[in-house]
GROMACS .gro file of C-alpha atoms in nm:
model
  258
    1MET     CA    1  16.860   6.211   5.959
    2LYS     CA    2  17.022   5.984   6.216
    3ASN     CA    3  17.083   5.619   6.142
    4THR     CA    4  17.392   5.417   6.225
    5LEU     CA    5  17.363   5.194   5.917
    6HIS     CA    6  17.470   5.406   5.620
    7PHE     CA    7  17.514   5.278   5.265
    8PHE     CA    8  17.602   5.465   4.949
    9VAL     CA    9  17.392   5.362   4.651
   10PRO     CA   10  17.357   5.495   4.294
   11PRO     CA   11  17.160   5.824   4.302
   12GLU     CA   12  16.914   5.700   4.038
   13ALA     CA   13  16.802   5.422   4.275
   14LEU     CA   14  16.655   5.681   4.511
   15ARG     CA   15  16.452   5.883   4.262
   16SER     CA   16  16.123   5.710   4.340
   17ASP     CA   17  15.970   5.593   4.666
   18GLN     CA   18  16.033   5.229   4.573
   19VAL     CA   19  16.398   5.126   4.585
   20ALA     CA   20  16.532   4.828   4.389
   21LEU     CA   21  16.903   4.749   4.395
   22ALA     CA   22  17.062   4.462   4.203
   23ASP     CA   23  17.366   4.450   4.428
   24PRO     CA   24  17.480   4.107   4.555
   25GLY     CA   25  17.744   4.265   4.781
   26LEU     CA   26  17.493   4.491   4.955
   27ALA     CA   27  17.239   4.207   4.979
   28HIS     CA   28  17.501   3.986   5.145
   29GLN     CA   29  17.604   4.260   5.388
   30LEU     CA   30  17.248   4.341   5.493
   31GLY     CA   31  17.113   3.988   5.511
   32ARG     CA   32  17.408   3.765   5.602
   33VAL     CA   33  17.649   3.997   5.784
   34LEU     CA   34  17.415   4.237   5.964
   35ARG     CA   35  17.127   3.987   5.986
   36LEU     CA   36  16.868   4.245   5.890
   37GLY     CA   37  16.521   4.141   5.784
   38LEU     CA   38  16.201   4.275   5.636
   39GLY     CA   39  16.080   4.585   5.816
   40ASP     CA   40  16.425   4.691   5.930
   41ARG     CA   41  16.537   5.039   5.829
   42VAL     CA   42  16.866   5.163   5.687
   43LEU     CA   43  16.989   5.494   5.551
   44PHE     CA   44  17.072   5.501   5.180
   45LEU     CA   45  17.290   5.790   5.062
   46ASP     CA   46  17.320   5.923   4.710
   47GLY     CA   47  17.681   6.040   4.764
   48HIS     CA   48  17.588   6.401   4.683
   49GLY     CA   49  17.433   6.511   5.011
   50GLY     CA   50  17.093   6.345   4.998
   51ALA     CA   51  16.970   6.070   5.230
   52CYS     CA   52  16.670   5.837   5.239
   53GLU     CA   53  16.555   5.627   5.530
   54VAL     CA   54  16.441   5.304   5.368
   55GLU     CA   55  16.234   5.019   5.511
   56LEU     CA   56  16.341   4.685   5.368
   57THR     CA   57  16.061   4.503   5.186
   58ALA     CA   58  16.257   4.226   5.012
   59LEU     CA   59  16.605   4.089   5.068
   60GLY     CA   60  16.732   3.820   4.833
   61ARG     CA   61  17.071   3.683   4.742
   62ASP     CA   62  17.130   3.935   4.464
   63GLU     CA   63  16.872   4.208   4.521
   64VAL     CA   64  16.755   4.455   4.783
   65ARG     CA   65  16.415   4.623   4.776
   66GLY     CA   66  16.271   4.883   5.004
   67ARG     CA   67  16.027   5.167   5.057
   68VAL     CA   68  16.142   5.524   5.118
   69MET     CA   69  16.003   5.644   5.450
   70ARG     CA   70  16.182   5.979   5.480
   71ARG     CA   71  16.402   6.201   5.270
   72GLY     CA   72  16.638   6.473   5.384
   73PRO     CA   73  16.989   6.609   5.379
   74ALA     CA   74  17.271   6.378   5.480
   75GLU     CA   75  17.468   6.462   5.791
   76GLY     CA   76  17.825   6.404   5.905
   77GLU     CA   77  18.006   6.649   5.678
   78PRO     CA   78  18.245   6.919   5.799
   79PRO     CA   79  18.211   7.273   5.658
   80LEU     CA   80  18.568   7.247   5.534
   81ALA     CA   81  18.649   7.078   5.201
   82LEU     CA   82  18.982   6.912   5.275
   83VAL     CA   83  19.175   6.758   4.986
   84VAL     CA   84  19.460   6.535   5.102
   85TYR     CA   85  19.745   6.467   4.860
   86LEU     CA   86  19.883   6.134   4.977
   87PRO     CA   87  20.223   5.997   4.877
   88LEU     CA   88  20.230   5.662   4.704
   89ILE     CA   89  20.393   5.436   4.961
   90ARG     CA   90  20.367   5.067   5.046
   91PRO     CA   91  20.010   4.952   4.969
   92GLU     CA   92  19.904   4.850   5.321
   93ARG     CA   93  20.029   5.179   5.465
   94PHE     CA   94  19.876   5.388   5.188
   95GLU     CA   95  19.539   5.219   5.233
   96TRP     CA   96  19.548   5.274   5.610
   97ALA     CA   97  19.615   5.646   5.558
   98LEU     CA   98  19.340   5.662   5.298
   99GLN     CA   99  19.089   5.507   5.536
  100LYS     CA  100  19.175   5.728   5.833
  101CYS     CA  101  19.173   6.051   5.632
  102VAL     CA  102  18.820   5.967   5.517
  103GLU     CA  103  18.711   5.899   5.875
  104LEU     CA  104  18.850   6.237   5.977
  105GLY     CA  105  18.651   6.419   5.710
  106ALA     CA  106  18.862   6.450   5.394
  107ALA     CA  107  18.647   6.541   5.093
  108ALA     CA  108  18.891   6.410   4.833
  109LEU     CA  109  19.208   6.202   4.819
  110VAL     CA  110  19.475   6.243   4.553
  111PRO     CA  111  19.764   5.991   4.527
  112VAL     CA  112  20.088   6.168   4.431
  113VAL     CA  113  20.411   6.042   4.277
  114PHE     CA  114  20.694   6.220   4.458
  115ALA     CA  115  21.061   6.211   4.362
  116ARG     CA  116  21.125   5.953   4.636
  117SER     CA  117  20.822   5.737   4.562
  118LEU     CA  118  20.923   5.381   4.476
  119VAL     CA  119  20.842   5.216   4.145
  120ALA     CA  120  20.679   4.934   4.340
  121ASP     CA  121  20.440   5.187   4.493
  122GLN     CA  122  20.287   5.285   4.158
  123ALA     CA  123  19.917   5.221   4.099
  124ASP     CA  124  19.704   5.062   3.829
  125ALA     CA  125  19.330   5.049   3.758
  126ARG     CA  126  19.283   4.751   3.988
  127LYS     CA  127  19.439   4.937   4.281
  128LEU     CA  128  19.233   5.247   4.210
  129GLU     CA  129  18.914   5.040   4.221
  130ARG     CA  130  19.025   4.889   4.552
  131TRP     CA  131  19.104   5.234   4.698
  132ARG     CA  132  18.760   5.361   4.604
  133ARG     CA  133  18.600   5.063   4.776
  134ILE     CA  134  18.805   5.132   5.091
  135VAL     CA  135  18.697   5.496   5.083
  136ARG     CA  136  18.330   5.406   5.041
  137GLU     CA  137  18.340   5.161   5.331
  138ALA     CA  138  18.523   5.411   5.554
  139ALA     CA  139  18.269   5.682   5.467
  140GLU     CA  140  17.980   5.449   5.549
  141GLN     CA  141  18.137   5.339   5.878
  142SER     CA  142  18.203   5.697   5.990
  143CYS     CA  143  17.853   5.817   5.891
  144ARG     CA  144  17.970   6.059   5.624
  145GLY     CA  145  17.707   6.233   5.416
  146LEU     CA  146  17.914   6.272   5.100
  147LEU     CA  147  18.121   6.008   4.925
  148PRO     CA  148  18.484   6.130   4.906
  149SER     CA  149  18.651   6.103   4.568
  150VAL     CA  150  18.977   5.925   4.490
  151ALA     CA  151  19.168   6.059   4.191
  152ALA     CA  152  19.402   5.868   3.967
  153PRO     CA  153  19.768   5.915   4.072
  154GLN     CA  154  19.916   6.250   3.973
  155THR     CA  155  20.264   6.381   3.920
  156PHE     CA  156  20.401   6.618   4.182
  157ALA     CA  157  20.379   6.913   3.942
  158ALA     CA  158  20.015   6.842   3.861
  159ALA     CA  159  19.933   6.802   4.229
  160CYS     CA  160  20.090   7.138   4.313
  161ALA     CA  161  19.898   7.312   4.035
  162GLN     CA  162  19.571   7.169   4.160
  163ALA     CA  163  19.644   7.226   4.530
  164ALA     CA  164  19.727   7.592   4.468
  165THR     CA  165  19.363   7.659   4.374
  166ALA     CA  166  19.245   7.595   4.732
  167ASP     CA  167  19.182   7.879   4.979
  168LEU     CA  168  19.484   7.755   5.171
  169ALA     CA  169  19.747   7.506   5.047
  170ILE     CA  170  19.995   7.348   5.289
  171MET     CA  171  20.280   7.101   5.247
  172LEU     CA  172  20.414   6.917   5.549
  173TRP     CA  173  20.787   6.977   5.587
  174GLU     CA  174  21.032   6.813   5.827
  175GLY     CA  175  21.273   7.106   5.825
  176GLU     CA  176  21.242   7.451   5.972
  177ALA     CA  177  20.889   7.584   5.925
  178PRO     CA  178  20.604   7.719   6.137
  179THR     CA  179  20.385   7.455   6.293
  180LEU     CA  180  20.061   7.365   6.122
  181ARG     CA  181  19.862   7.497   6.417
  182ASP     CA  182  20.047   7.829   6.403
  183VAL     CA  183  19.982   7.857   6.029
  184LEU     CA  184  19.610   7.803   6.082
  185ARG     CA  185  19.587   8.042   6.374
  186ALA     CA  186  19.784   8.307   6.185
  187HIS     CA  187  19.535   8.279   5.900
  188ARG     CA  188  19.250   8.319   6.148
  189GLY     CA  189  19.415   8.627   6.292
  190ALA     CA  190  19.471   8.777   5.948
  191ALA     CA  191  19.109   8.707   5.857
  192ALA     CA  192  18.984   8.876   6.173
  193ALA     CA  193  19.199   9.180   6.094
  194GLY     CA  194  19.072   9.194   5.736
  195GLU     CA  195  19.416   9.120   5.594
  196VAL     CA  196  19.302   8.844   5.360
  197ALA     CA  197  19.053   8.845   5.075
  198PRO     CA  198  18.691   8.855   5.200
  199GLY     CA  199  18.610   8.534   5.014
  200VAL     CA  200  18.862   8.329   5.212
  201ARG     CA  201  18.813   8.473   5.562
  202ARG     CA  202  18.639   8.150   5.652
  203LEU     CA  203  18.832   7.876   5.482
  204ALA     CA  204  18.609   7.671   5.256
  205SER     CA  205  18.884   7.458   5.104
  206VAL     CA  206  19.226   7.343   5.222
  207ALA     CA  207  19.480   7.137   5.029
  208LEU     CA  208  19.724   6.926   5.230
  209LEU     CA  209  20.033   6.766   5.072
  210SER     CA  210  20.233   6.507   5.262
  211GLY     CA  211  20.552   6.338   5.145
  212PRO     CA  212  20.674   5.978   5.110
  213GLU     CA  213  20.926   5.773   5.303
  214GLY     CA  214  21.255   5.955   5.271
  215GLY     CA  215  21.076   6.290   5.271
  216ILE     CA  216  21.017   6.570   5.027
  217THR     CA  217  21.319   6.696   4.834
  218GLU     CA  218  21.444   7.054   4.850
  219ALA     CA  219  21.356   7.091   4.482
  220GLU     CA  220  20.998   6.982   4.552
  221LEU     CA  221  20.973   7.224   4.842
  222THR     CA  222  21.096   7.509   4.622
  223ALA     CA  223  20.851   7.418   4.346
  224ALA     CA  224  20.561   7.396   4.590
  225GLN     CA  225  20.641   7.734   4.743
  226ALA     CA  226  20.665   7.886   4.397
  227SER     CA  227  20.307   7.765   4.342
  228GLY     CA  228  20.191   7.944   4.658
  229ILE     CA  229  20.191   7.638   4.884
  230MET     CA  230  20.305   7.704   5.242
  231ALA     CA  231  20.542   7.475   5.432
  232ALA     CA  232  20.427   7.367   5.777
  233SER     CA  233  20.572   7.143   6.045
  234LEU     CA  234  20.405   6.890   6.274
  235GLY     CA  235  20.660   6.955   6.547
  236PRO     CA  236  20.992   6.812   6.662
  237ARG     CA  237  20.911   6.445   6.606
  238ILE     CA  238  20.941   6.280   6.264
  239LEU     CA  239  20.626   6.088   6.178
  240ARG     CA  240  20.595   5.800   5.936
  241ALA     CA  241  20.469   5.872   5.586
  242GLU     CA  242  20.129   5.719   5.666
  243THR     CA  243  20.097   5.889   6.007
  244ALA     CA  244  20.178   6.249   5.910
  245PRO     CA  245  19.874   6.317   5.687
  246ILE     CA  246  19.641   6.164   5.946
  247ALA     CA  247  19.784   6.380   6.225
  248ALA     CA  248  19.762   6.688   6.004
  249ALA     CA  249  19.402   6.614   5.903
  250ALA     CA  250  19.307   6.580   6.270
  251ILE     CA  251  19.469   6.915   6.352
  252LEU     CA  252  19.297   7.084   6.059
  253MET     CA  253  18.955   6.957   6.157
  254ALA     CA  254  19.006   7.043   6.524
  255GLU     CA  255  19.110   7.399   6.437
  256LEU     CA  256  18.873   7.475   6.151
  257GLU     CA  257  18.561   7.266   6.206
  258ALA     CA  258  18.476   7.428   6.538
   0.00000   0.00000   0.00000
């Protein structure tokens, strides 16, 4: 279902053919910002893969009402479930990385406290709420079909344990390591030759860990590798902490989404 105006709404609001949303923010965006009116159509998403094309029937200051015209699966999702483990860095840089990773197709974002994360970079409930709003807006703007999740910040050890459950887990490393593209192509070659488990010949899930300003420590690298996480390089240039995960996500999608 194609529609450039996508909005995530509570799934229960789409259970009947008449939609009623008590949402002042959405009402303001539709009526005041986008200047939509009665009879205009938008796409409401349930965040779980379902979509409804809705014709607006009432648009007030605090409420939106509409009639479901069509139902169907949401579009815009890659076949790869990419979980990006982002380092807690300066807020404006972290939020920029969060937004761009969502636009590129990340299914989930996990903030991580690395050894070189700063105390000032730590998060609270207010920041987590803000991050989830940024993710929702980025997913709507980029016409995603699913609403990516944002976890509460995790310790490095917890992040490694979770990342290791993916079909392929990678940590970006500035030192000597194969390039990310080579790692992905080697996995493809091994899959074609039947050298990996049948269930992971086509990667369904990838975990990507990227470090903070100052980099990942040798101890963290050793711990990650002990968990089965592979080190991979982005090449000879050193990227900023907010740039590296975005570049890696773009490479992953280019290599694996095709």
